[in-house]
PDB file of C-alpha atoms in Angstrom:
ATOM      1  CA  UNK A   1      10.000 -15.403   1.670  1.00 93.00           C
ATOM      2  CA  UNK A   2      11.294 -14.202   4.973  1.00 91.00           C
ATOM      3  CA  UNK A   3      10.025 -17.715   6.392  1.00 88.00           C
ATOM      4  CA  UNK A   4      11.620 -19.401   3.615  1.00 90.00           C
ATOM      5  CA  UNK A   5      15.071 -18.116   4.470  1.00 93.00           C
ATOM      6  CA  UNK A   6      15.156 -16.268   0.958  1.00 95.00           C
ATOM      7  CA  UNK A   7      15.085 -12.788   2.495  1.00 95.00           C
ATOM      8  CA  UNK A   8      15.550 -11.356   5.833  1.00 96.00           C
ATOM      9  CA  UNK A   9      14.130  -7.400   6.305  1.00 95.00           C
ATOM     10  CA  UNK A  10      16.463  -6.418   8.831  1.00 96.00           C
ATOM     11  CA  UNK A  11      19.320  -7.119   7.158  1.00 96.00           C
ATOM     12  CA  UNK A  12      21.277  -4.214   5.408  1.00 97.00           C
ATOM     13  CA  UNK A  13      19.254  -3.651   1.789  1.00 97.00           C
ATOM     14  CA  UNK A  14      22.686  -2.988   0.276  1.00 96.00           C
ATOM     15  CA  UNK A  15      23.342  -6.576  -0.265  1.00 96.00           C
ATOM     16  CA  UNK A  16      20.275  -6.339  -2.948  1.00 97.00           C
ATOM     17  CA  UNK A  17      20.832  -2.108  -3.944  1.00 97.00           C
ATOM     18  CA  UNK A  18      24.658  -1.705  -3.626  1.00 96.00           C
ATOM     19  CA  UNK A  19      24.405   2.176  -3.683  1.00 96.00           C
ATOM     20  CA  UNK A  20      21.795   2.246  -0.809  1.00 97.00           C
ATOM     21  CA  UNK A  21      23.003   3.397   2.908  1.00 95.00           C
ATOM     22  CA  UNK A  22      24.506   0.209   4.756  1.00 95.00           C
ATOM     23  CA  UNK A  23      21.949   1.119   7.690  1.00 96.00           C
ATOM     24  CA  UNK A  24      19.061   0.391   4.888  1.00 98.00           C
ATOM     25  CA  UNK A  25      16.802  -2.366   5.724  1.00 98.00           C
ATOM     26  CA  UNK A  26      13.546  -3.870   4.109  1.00 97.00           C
ATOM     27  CA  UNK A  27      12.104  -3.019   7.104  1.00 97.00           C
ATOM     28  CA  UNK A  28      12.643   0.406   6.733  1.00 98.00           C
ATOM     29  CA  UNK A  29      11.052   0.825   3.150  1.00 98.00           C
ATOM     30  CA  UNK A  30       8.495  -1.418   4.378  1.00 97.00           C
ATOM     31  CA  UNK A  31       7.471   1.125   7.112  1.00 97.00           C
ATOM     32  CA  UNK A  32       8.660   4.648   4.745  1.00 97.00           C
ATOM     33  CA  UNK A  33      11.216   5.164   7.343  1.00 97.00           C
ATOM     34  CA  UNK A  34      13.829   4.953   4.976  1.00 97.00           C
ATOM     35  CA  UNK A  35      15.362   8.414   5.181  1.00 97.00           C
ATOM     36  CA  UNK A  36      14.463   9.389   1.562  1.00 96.00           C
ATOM     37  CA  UNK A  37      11.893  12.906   1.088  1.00 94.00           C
ATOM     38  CA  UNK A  38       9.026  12.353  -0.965  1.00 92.00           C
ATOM     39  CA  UNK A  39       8.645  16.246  -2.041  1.00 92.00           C
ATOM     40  CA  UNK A  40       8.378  15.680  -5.780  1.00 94.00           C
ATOM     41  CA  UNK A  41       9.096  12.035  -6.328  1.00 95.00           C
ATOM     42  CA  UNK A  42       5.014  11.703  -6.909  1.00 94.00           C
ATOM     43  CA  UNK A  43       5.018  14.457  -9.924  1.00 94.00           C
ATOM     44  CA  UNK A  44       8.105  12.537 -11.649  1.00 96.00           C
ATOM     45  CA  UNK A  45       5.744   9.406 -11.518  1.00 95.00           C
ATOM     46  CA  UNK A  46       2.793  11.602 -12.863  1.00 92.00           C
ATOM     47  CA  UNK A  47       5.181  12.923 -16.025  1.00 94.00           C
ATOM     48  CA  UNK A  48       6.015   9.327 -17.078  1.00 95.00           C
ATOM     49  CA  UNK A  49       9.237   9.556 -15.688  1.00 96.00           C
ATOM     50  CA  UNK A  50      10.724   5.727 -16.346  1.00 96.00           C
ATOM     51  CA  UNK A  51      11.483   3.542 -13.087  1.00 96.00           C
ATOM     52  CA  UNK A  52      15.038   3.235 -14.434  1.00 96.00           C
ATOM     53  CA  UNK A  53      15.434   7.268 -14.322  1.00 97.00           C
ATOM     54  CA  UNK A  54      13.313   7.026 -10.916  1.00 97.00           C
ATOM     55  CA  UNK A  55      15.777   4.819  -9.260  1.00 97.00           C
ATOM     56  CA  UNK A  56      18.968   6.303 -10.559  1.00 96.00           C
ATOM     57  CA  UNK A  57      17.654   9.666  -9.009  1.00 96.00           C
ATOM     58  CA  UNK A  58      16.807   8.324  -5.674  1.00 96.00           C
ATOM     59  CA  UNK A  59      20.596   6.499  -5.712  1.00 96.00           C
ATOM     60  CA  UNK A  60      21.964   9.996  -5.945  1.00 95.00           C
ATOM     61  CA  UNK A  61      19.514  11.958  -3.535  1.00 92.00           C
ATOM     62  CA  UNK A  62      19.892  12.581   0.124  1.00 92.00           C
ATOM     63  CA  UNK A  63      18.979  10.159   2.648  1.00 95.00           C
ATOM     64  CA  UNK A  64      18.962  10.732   6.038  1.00 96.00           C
ATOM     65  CA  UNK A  65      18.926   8.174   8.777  1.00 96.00           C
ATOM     66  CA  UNK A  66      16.969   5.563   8.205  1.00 97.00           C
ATOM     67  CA  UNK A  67      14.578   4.454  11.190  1.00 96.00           C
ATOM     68  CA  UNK A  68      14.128   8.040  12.509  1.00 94.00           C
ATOM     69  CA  UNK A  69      11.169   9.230  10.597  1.00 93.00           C
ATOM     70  CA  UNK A  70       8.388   8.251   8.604  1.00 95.00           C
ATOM     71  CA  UNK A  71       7.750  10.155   5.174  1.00 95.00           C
ATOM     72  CA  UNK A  72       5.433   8.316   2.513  1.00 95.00           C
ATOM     73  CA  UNK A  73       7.302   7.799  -0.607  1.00 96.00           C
ATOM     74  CA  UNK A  74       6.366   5.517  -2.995  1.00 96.00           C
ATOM     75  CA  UNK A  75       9.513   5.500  -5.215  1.00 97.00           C
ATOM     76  CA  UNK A  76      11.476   3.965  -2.157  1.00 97.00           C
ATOM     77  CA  UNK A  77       8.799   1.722  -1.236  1.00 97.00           C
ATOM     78  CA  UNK A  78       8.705   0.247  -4.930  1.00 97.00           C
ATOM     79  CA  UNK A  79      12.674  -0.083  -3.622  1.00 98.00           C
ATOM     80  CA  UNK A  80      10.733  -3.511  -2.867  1.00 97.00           C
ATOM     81  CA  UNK A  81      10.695  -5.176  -6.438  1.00 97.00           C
ATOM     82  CA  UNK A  82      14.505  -4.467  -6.907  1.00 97.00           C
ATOM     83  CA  UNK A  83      14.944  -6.340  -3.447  1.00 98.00           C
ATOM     84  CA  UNK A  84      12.584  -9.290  -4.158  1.00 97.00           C
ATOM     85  CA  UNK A  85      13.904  -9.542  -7.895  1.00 97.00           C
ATOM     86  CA  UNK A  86      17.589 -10.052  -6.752  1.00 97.00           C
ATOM     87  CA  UNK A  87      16.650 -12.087  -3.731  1.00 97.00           C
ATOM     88  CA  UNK A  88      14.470 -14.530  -5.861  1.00 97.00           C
ATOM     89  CA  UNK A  89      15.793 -13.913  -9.363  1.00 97.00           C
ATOM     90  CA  UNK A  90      12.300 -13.710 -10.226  1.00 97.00           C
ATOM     91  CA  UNK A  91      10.016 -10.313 -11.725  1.00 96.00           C
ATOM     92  CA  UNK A  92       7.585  -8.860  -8.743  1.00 96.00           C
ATOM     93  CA  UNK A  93       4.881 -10.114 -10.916  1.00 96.00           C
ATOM     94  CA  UNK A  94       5.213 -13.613 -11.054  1.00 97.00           C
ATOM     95  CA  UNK A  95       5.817 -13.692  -6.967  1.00 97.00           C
ATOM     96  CA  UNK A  96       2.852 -11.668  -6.639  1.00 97.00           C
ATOM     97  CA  UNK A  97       0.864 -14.741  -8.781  1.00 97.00           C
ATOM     98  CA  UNK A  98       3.142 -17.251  -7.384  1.00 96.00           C
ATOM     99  CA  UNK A  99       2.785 -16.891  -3.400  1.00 95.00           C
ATOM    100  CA  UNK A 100      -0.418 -14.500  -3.182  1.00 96.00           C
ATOM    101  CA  UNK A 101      -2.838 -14.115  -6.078  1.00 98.00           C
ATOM    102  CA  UNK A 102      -2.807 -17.829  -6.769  1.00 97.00           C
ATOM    103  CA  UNK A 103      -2.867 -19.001  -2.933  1.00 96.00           C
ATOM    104  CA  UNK A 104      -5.842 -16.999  -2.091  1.00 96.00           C
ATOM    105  CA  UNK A 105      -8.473 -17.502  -5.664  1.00 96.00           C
ATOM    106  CA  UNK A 106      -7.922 -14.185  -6.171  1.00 97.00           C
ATOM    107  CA  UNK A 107      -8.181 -15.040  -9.880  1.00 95.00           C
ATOM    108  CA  UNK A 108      -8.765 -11.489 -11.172  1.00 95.00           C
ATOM    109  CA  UNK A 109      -6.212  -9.866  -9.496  1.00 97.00           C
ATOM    110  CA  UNK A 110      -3.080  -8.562 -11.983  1.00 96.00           C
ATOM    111  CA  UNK A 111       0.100  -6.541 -11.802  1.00 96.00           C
ATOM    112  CA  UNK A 112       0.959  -3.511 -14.030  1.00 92.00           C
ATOM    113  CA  UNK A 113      -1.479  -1.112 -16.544  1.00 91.00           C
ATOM    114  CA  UNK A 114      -1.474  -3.744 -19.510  1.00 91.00           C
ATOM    115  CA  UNK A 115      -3.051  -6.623 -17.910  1.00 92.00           C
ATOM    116  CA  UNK A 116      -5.961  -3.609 -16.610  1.00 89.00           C
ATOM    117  CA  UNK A 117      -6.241  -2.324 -19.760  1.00 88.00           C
ATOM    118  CA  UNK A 118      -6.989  -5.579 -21.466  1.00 91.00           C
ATOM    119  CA  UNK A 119      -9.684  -6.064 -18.827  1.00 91.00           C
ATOM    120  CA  UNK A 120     -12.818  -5.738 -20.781  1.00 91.00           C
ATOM    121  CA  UNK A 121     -14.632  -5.898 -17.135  1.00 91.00           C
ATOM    122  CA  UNK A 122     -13.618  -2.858 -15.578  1.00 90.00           C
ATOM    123  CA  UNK A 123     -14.994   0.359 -13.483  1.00 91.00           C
ATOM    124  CA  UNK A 124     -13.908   3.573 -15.665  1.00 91.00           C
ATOM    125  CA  UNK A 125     -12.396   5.667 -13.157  1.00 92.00           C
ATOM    126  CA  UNK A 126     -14.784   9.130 -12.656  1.00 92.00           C
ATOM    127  CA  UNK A 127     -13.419  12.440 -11.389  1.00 87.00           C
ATOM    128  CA  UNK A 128     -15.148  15.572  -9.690  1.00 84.00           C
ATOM    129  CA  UNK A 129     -15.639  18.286 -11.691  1.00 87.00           C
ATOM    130  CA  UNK A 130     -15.401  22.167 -10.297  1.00 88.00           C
ATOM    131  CA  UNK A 131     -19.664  21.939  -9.979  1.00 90.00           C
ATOM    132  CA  UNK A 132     -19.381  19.237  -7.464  1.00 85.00           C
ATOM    133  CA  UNK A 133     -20.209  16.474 -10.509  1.00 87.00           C
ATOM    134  CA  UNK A 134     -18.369  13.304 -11.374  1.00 86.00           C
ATOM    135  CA  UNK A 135     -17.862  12.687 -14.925  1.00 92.00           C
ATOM    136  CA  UNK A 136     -15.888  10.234 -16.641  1.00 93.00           C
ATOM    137  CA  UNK A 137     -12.000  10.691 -16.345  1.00 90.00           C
ATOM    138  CA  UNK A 138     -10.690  11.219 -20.336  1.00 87.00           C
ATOM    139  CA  UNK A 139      -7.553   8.650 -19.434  1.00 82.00           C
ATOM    140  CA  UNK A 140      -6.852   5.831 -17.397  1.00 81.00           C
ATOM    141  CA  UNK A 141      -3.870   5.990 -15.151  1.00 83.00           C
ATOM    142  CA  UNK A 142      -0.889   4.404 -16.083  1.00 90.00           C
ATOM    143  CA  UNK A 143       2.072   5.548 -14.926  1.00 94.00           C
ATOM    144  CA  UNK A 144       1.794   4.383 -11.435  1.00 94.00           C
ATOM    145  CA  UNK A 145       1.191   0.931 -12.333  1.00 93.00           C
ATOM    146  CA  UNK A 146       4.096   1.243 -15.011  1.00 93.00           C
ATOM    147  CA  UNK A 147       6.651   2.377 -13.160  1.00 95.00           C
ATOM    148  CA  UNK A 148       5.950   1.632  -9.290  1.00 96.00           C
ATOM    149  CA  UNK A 149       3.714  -0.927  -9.475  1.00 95.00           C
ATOM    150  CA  UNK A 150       3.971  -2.609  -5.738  1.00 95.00           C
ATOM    151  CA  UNK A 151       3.366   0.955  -4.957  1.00 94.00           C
ATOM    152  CA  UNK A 152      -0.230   1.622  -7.199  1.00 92.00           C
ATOM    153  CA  UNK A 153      -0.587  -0.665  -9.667  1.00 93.00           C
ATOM    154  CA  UNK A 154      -1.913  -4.002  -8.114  1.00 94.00           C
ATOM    155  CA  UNK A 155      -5.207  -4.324  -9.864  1.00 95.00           C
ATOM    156  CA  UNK A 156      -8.457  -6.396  -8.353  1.00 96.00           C
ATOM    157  CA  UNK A 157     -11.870  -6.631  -7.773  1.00 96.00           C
ATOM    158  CA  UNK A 158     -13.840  -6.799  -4.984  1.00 96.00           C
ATOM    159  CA  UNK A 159     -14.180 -10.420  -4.664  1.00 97.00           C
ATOM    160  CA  UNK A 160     -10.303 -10.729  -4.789  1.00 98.00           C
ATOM    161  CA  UNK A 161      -9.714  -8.207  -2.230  1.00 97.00           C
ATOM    162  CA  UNK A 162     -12.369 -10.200   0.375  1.00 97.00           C
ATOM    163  CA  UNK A 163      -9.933 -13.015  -0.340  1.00 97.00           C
ATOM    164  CA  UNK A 164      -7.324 -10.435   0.727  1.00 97.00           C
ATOM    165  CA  UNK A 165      -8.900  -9.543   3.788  1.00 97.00           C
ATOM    166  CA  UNK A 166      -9.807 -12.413   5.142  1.00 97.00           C
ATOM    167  CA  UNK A 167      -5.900 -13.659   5.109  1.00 96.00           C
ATOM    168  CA  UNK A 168      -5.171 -10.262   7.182  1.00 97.00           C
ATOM    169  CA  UNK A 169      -8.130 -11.969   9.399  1.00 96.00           C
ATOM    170  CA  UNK A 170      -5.998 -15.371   9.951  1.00 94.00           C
ATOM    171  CA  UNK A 171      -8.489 -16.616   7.638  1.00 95.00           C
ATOM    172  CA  UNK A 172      -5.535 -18.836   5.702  1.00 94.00           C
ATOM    173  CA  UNK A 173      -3.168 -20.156   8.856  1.00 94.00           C
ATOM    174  CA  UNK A 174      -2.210 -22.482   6.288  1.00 91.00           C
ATOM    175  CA  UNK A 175      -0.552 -19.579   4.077  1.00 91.00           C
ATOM    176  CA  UNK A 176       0.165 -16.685   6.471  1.00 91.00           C
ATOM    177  CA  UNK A 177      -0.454 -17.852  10.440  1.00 91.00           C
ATOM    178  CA  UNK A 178      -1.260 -14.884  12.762  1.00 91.00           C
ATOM    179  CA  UNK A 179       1.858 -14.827  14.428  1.00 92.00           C
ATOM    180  CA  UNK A 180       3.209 -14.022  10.513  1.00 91.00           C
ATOM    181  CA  UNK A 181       0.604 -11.437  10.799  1.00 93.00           C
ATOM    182  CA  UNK A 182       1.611  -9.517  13.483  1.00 93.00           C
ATOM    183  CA  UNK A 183       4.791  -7.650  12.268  1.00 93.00           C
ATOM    184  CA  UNK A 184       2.716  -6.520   9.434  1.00 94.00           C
ATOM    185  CA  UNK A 185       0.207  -4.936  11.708  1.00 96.00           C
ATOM    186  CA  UNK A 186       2.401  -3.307  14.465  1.00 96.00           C
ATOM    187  CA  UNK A 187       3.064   0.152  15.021  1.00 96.00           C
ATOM    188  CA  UNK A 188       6.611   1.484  14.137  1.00 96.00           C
ATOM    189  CA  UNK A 189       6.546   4.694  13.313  1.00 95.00           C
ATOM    190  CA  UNK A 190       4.322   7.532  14.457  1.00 93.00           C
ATOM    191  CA  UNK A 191       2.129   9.178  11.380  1.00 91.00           C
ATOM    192  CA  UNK A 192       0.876  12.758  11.540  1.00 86.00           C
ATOM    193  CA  UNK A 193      -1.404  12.801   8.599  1.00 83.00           C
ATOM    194  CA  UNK A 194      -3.503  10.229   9.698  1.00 82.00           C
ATOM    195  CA  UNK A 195      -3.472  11.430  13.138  1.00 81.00           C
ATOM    196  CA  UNK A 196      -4.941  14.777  11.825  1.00 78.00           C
ATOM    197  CA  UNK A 197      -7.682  13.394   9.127  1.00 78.00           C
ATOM    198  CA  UNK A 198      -9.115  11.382  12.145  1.00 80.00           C
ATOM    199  CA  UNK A 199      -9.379  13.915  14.901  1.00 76.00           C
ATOM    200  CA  UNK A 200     -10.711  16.015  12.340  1.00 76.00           C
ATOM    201  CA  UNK A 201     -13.386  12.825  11.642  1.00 76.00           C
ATOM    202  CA  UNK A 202     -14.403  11.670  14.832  1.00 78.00           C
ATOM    203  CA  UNK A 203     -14.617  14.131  17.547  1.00 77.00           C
ATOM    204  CA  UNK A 204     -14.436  13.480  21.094  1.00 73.00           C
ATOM    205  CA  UNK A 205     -12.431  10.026  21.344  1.00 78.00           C
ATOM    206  CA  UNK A 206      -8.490   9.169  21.703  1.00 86.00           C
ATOM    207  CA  UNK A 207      -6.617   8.756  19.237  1.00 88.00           C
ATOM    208  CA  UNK A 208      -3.289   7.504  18.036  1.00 90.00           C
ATOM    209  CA  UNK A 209      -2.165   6.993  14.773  1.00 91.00           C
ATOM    210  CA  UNK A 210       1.395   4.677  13.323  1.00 94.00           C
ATOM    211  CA  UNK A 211       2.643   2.963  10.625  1.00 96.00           C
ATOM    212  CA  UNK A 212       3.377  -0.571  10.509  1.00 96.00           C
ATOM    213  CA  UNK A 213       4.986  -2.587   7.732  1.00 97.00           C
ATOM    214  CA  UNK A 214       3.283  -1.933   4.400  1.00 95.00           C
ATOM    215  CA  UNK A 215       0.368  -0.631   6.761  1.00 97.00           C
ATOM    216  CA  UNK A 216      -1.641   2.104   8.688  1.00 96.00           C
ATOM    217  CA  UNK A 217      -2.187   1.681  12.213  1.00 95.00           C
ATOM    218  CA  UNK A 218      -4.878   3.372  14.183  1.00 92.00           C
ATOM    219  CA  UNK A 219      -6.248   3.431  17.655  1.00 91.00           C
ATOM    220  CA  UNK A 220      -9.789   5.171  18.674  1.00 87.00           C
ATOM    221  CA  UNK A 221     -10.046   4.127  21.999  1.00 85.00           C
ATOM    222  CA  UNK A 222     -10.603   0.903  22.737  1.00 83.00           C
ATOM    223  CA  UNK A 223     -10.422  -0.362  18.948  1.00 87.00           C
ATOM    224  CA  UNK A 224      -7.168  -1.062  17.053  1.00 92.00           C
ATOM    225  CA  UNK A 225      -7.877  -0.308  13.394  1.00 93.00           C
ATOM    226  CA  UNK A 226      -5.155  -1.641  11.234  1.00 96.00           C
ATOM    227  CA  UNK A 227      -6.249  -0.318   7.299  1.00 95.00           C
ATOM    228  CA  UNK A 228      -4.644   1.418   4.129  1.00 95.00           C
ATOM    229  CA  UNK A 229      -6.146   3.698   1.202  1.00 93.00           C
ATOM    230  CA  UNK A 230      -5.323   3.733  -2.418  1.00 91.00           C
ATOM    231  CA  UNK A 231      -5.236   6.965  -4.647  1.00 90.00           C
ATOM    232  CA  UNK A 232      -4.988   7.121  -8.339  1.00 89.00           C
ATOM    233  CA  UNK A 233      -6.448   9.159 -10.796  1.00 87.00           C
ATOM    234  CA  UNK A 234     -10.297   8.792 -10.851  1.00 88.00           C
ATOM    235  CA  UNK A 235     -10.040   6.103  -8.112  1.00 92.00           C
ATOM    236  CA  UNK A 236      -9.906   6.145  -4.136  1.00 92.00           C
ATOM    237  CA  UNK A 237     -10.315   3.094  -2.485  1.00 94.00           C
ATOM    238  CA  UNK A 238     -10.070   1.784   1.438  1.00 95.00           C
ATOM    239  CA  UNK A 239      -9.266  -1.227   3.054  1.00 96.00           C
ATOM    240  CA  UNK A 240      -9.514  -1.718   7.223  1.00 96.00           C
ATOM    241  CA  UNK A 241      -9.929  -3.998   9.932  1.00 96.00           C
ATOM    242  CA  UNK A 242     -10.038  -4.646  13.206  1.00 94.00           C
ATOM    243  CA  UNK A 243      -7.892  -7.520  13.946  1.00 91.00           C
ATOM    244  CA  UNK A 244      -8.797  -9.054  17.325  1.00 88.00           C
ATOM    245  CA  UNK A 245     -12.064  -8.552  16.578  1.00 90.00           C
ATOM    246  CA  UNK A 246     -11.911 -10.383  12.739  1.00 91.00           C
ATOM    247  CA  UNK A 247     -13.895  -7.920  11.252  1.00 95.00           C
ATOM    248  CA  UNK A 248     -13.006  -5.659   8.280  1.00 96.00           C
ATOM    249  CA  UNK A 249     -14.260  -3.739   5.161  1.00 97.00           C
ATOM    250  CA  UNK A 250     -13.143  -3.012   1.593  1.00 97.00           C
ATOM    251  CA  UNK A 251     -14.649  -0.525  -0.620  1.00 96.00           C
ATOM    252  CA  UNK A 252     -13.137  -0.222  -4.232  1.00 95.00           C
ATOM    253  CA  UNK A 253     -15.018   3.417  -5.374  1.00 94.00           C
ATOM    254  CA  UNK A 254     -14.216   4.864  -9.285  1.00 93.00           C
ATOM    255  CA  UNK A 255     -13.867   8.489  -8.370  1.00 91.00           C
ATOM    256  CA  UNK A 256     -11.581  10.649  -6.383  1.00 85.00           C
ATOM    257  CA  UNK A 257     -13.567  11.122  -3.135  1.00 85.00           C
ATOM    258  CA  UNK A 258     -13.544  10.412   0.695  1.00 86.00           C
ATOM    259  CA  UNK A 259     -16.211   8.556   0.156  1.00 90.00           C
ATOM    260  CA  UNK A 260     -14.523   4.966   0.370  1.00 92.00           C
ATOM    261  CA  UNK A 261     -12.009   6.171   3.948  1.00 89.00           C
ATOM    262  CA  UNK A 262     -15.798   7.817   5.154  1.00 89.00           C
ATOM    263  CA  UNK A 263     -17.798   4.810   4.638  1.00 92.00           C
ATOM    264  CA  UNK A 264     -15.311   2.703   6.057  1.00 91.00           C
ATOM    265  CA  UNK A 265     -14.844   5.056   9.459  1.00 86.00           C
ATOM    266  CA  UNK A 266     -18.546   4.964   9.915  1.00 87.00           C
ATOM    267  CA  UNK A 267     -19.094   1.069   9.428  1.00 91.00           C
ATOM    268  CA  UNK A 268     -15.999   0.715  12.188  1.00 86.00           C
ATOM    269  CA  UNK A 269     -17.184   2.850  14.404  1.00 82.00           C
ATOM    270  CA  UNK A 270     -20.644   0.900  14.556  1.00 85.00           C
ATOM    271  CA  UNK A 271     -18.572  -1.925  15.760  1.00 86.00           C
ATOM    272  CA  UNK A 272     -19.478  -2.907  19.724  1.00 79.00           C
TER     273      UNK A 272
END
């Protein structure tokens, strides 16, 4: 869209979200430098809270600066959908199926908790119980995917999200070129939670860790991992690649384990 000349993410946001800060850009709720706290926002999306209630409380919270910090926060991320709506006139949905999903065959991938519900082909999501054994989760989760949805509720398989991938790869020039690419996949913002799961994870080596626009950034020495996880209730799922070296993995796992961001560490690490 950007390319198009239908939006432009470092212009002032207010132009789409009039009560926003003027110094507001796309590219700061692409990166979760917007200046909003995410203490709490999370639980409101757990109790069903609708995204009209959502957004009216985050018009009336603080803010500060935009740019100078990163904090995670999915409300303001899912900012996003009001941005691309007004810019477009369109729902979030139909560009999603529009200039991604239909693009790159990724023919089972949806938007939103009905279309995944209707999905008679689907992994029940597990969770742990407090013996250490995963048992089926009682309910799906919905509210994510019914009120945020660009921020948790993008639903695929794995064939779809090899499709996905490979575009991060420069595997589809013809859609997304690398030079496209490589705002997407360059540090911005310093992250301190990745920093510590990491050091924690692989002794011994160097490591920094940023965000980028829409995604983690990581270095372990020589390697530049760019890669994201996903966590909903009874699912926890990884994504990450290594782009100069067009390489990645994706591992979509039904439970709520480190299994999937474990896996993933080890199978990049392996890479010479």
């Amino acid at each position: 869209l950007q390319k198009r000349g239908t939006l432009d993410i470092d212009a002032s946001a207010r132009m789409h979200l009039p009560w926003i800060s003027a110094n507001t850009t796309t590219r700061h709720l692409l990166s979760h430098t917007s200046g909003f706290i995410r203490t709490g926002w999370n639980n409101k999306i757990e109790a069903n809270t609708p995204r009209i209630s959502l957004i009216r409380d985050l018009s009336t919270h603080m803010q500060n600066t935009p740019g100078e910090t990163f904090d995670y926060h999915n409300v303001a991320f899912s900012l996003l959908e009001d941005i691309l709506m007004h810019a477009t006139k369109s729902p979030f949905e139909n560009l999603l199926q529009r200039y991604l999903f239909t693009p790159l065959g990724m023919s089972n991938a949806t938007c939103g908790y009905r279309p995944f519900e209707r999905n008679q082909n689907k992994a029940w999501p597990h969770q742990i119980t407090k013996k250490g054994t995963l048992v089926p989760s009682s309910s799906l989760s919905q509210f994510y995917h019914a009120h945020v949805p660009s921020a948790g509720g993008i639903n695929a398989n794995i064939r779809d999200m090899a499709n996905f991938l490979w575009l991060q790869l420069n595997g589809h020039p013809n859609l997304i070129n690398k030079e496209d690419l490589s705002p997407f996949h360059t540090p911005i913002t310093p992250t301190k939670d990745a920093l510590a799961w990491f050091k924690n994870e692989i002794k011994g080596a160097e490591i920094n860790a940023w965000y980028g626009l829409g995604w983690r950034i990581i270095d372990i020495d020589d390697k530049r991992i760019v890669y994201h996880g996903g966590w909903l209730k009874g699912f926890k799922n990884f994504m990450a690649f290594l782009p100069d070296r067009k390489i990645g993995i994706v591992i979509l796992h039904n439970s709520e384990s480190n299994f999937s961001k474990k896996i993933a560490v080890q199978f990049l690490k392996s890479v010479r």
